XYZ file of C-alpha atoms in Angstrom:
167
model
C 183.143 162.895 -87.975
C 180.682 165.668 -87.546
C 181.800 167.249 -90.827
C 181.179 163.998 -92.741
C 177.802 163.684 -90.954
C 176.940 167.208 -92.122
C 178.037 166.599 -95.697
C 176.061 163.333 -95.988
C 173.046 164.958 -94.506
C 173.098 167.833 -96.981
C 173.604 165.454 -99.829
C 170.626 163.272 -99.012
C 168.392 166.180 -97.899
C 166.877 166.754 -101.359
C 166.036 163.000 -101.625
C 163.867 162.910 -98.559
C 161.410 165.566 -99.643
C 159.449 166.643 -96.588
C 159.979 163.384 -94.678
C 157.750 161.319 -96.971
C 154.597 163.224 -96.178
C 154.974 162.486 -92.441
C 153.975 165.150 -89.904
C 156.339 165.853 -87.002
C 155.236 165.302 -83.452
C 156.088 168.931 -82.555
C 154.153 171.515 -84.578
C 156.307 174.690 -84.986
C 155.710 177.868 -86.910
C 158.414 178.965 -89.350
C 161.142 180.729 -87.394
C 162.091 184.406 -87.509
C 164.027 185.314 -90.708
C 167.759 185.596 -90.251
C 170.219 187.879 -91.873
C 173.175 186.641 -93.945
C 176.128 186.005 -91.672
C 174.012 186.011 -88.428
C 174.864 182.875 -86.462
C 171.676 181.403 -84.722
C 170.585 178.267 -83.052
C 168.101 176.120 -84.906
C 167.501 173.261 -82.309
C 168.889 172.168 -79.011
C 168.936 168.500 -78.095
C 169.648 168.552 -74.334
C 169.684 164.761 -74.007
C 172.639 164.589 -76.377
C 174.265 167.775 -75.112
C 174.269 169.245 -78.603
C 172.817 172.091 -80.505
C 172.373 172.587 -84.209
C 173.380 176.080 -85.257
C 174.109 177.822 -88.518
C 174.066 180.950 -90.661
C 173.065 181.961 -94.167
C 176.207 182.586 -96.206
C 174.828 184.458 -99.230
C 176.816 182.047 -101.507
C 174.609 180.338 -104.096
C 176.818 177.207 -104.093
C 176.553 176.746 -100.329
C 173.666 178.936 -99.120
C 173.715 177.816 -95.429
C 176.453 176.716 -93.080
C 175.304 174.071 -90.498
C 177.161 172.945 -87.386
C 176.426 170.546 -84.567
C 178.186 171.867 -81.528
C 178.315 170.732 -77.879
C 176.102 172.743 -75.512
C 178.829 172.827 -72.808
C 181.933 171.170 -71.577
C 180.354 169.751 -68.393
C 177.218 168.353 -69.993
C 176.977 164.481 -69.733
C 175.018 163.184 -72.831
C 172.180 160.753 -72.054
C 171.453 160.095 -75.699
C 173.275 159.512 -78.975
C 173.108 161.822 -81.960
C 173.516 160.253 -85.427
C 173.267 161.254 -89.005
C 169.846 160.432 -90.535
C 171.641 159.343 -93.753
C 173.351 156.542 -91.861
C 170.354 155.075 -90.137
C 167.571 156.125 -92.644
C 164.819 156.538 -90.070
C 162.175 157.814 -92.561
C 159.331 155.339 -92.634
C 161.204 152.733 -90.464
C 159.471 151.193 -87.475
C 161.110 152.139 -84.294
C 161.585 155.766 -85.293
C 159.340 158.742 -84.683
C 159.472 161.874 -86.805
C 159.777 164.253 -83.789
C 160.501 167.722 -85.034
C 161.082 169.989 -88.029
C 162.548 173.488 -87.722
C 162.435 175.966 -90.598
C 164.118 179.295 -90.644
C 163.898 181.619 -93.654
C 166.650 183.840 -94.974
C 165.944 187.629 -94.459
C 167.658 188.362 -97.838
C 165.773 185.598 -99.708
C 162.490 184.665 -97.934
C 161.870 181.781 -100.368
C 165.009 180.019 -99.063
C 164.899 178.174 -95.758
C 167.360 176.258 -93.534
C 165.536 173.066 -92.432
C 166.444 170.601 -89.642
C 164.513 167.420 -89.243
C 164.829 165.302 -86.187
C 163.774 161.693 -85.559
C 164.001 159.900 -82.227
C 164.229 156.155 -81.612
C 161.290 154.534 -79.926
C 163.393 151.690 -78.742
C 163.091 150.841 -75.056
C 165.958 152.774 -73.463
C 167.286 151.958 -70.103
C 169.611 154.373 -68.360
C 173.218 153.208 -68.140
C 174.331 151.532 -64.840
C 175.073 153.916 -61.984
C 178.663 154.926 -61.691
C 180.728 155.321 -58.473
C 179.000 158.750 -57.775
C 175.627 157.232 -58.238
C 174.888 158.859 -61.597
C 173.920 157.372 -64.966
C 176.436 158.559 -67.576
C 177.896 157.790 -71.005
C 181.680 158.106 -71.059
C 183.429 159.285 -74.139
C 186.523 157.271 -73.294
C 184.483 154.103 -73.307
C 182.935 154.713 -76.679
C 186.308 155.765 -78.097
C 187.812 152.547 -76.844
C 185.191 150.541 -78.767
C 183.522 149.054 -75.724
C 180.082 147.670 -76.687
C 177.053 149.410 -75.340
C 175.622 147.271 -72.549
C 172.515 149.367 -72.365
C 170.207 150.852 -74.947
C 170.377 154.672 -74.884
C 167.907 156.955 -76.701
C 169.039 157.897 -80.179
C 168.234 160.992 -82.209
C 168.838 161.174 -85.964
C 169.191 164.623 -87.605
C 168.911 165.733 -91.208
C 170.003 169.273 -92.243
C 169.510 171.070 -95.495
C 168.229 173.997 -97.396
C 164.804 174.143 -99.019
C 163.210 176.632 -101.435
C 164.197 178.626 -104.373
C 167.652 180.218 -104.740
C 167.612 183.970 -105.027
C 170.017 185.932 -107.228
């Protein structure tokens, strides 16, 4: 599922040029240039227990390799992470363009890995308390297709490469 989310994000990335002129809530400078093959974290989303990481490949056909990976085995997500291509948050009411992370390639400074993050502004109530008195989302419940009885925060991510290809 994450692989298809990644492929769809990359395919639609070029179509959403700079998030339609919107400015993200969080203003970040361009990150430190990364060498080809150096694995690095682009953005951590603690509410969803996920981090977006990647590396420049040096391959013109696929210049950057993205991955959404769990932050830890014991982390209990309090939010959902979805592909921006599936929910199309750009310009929709109920979504806030929250963050944009840009990291240039050390070998080709005109080429940048870009991650864009939107968050849902829907009123989110924490899930009901479980037997231990904690609010949690259980994977087994979502895998079983049980409907969500509460609204949890949702983050939409878009990943891609911007800039000129170097030879």
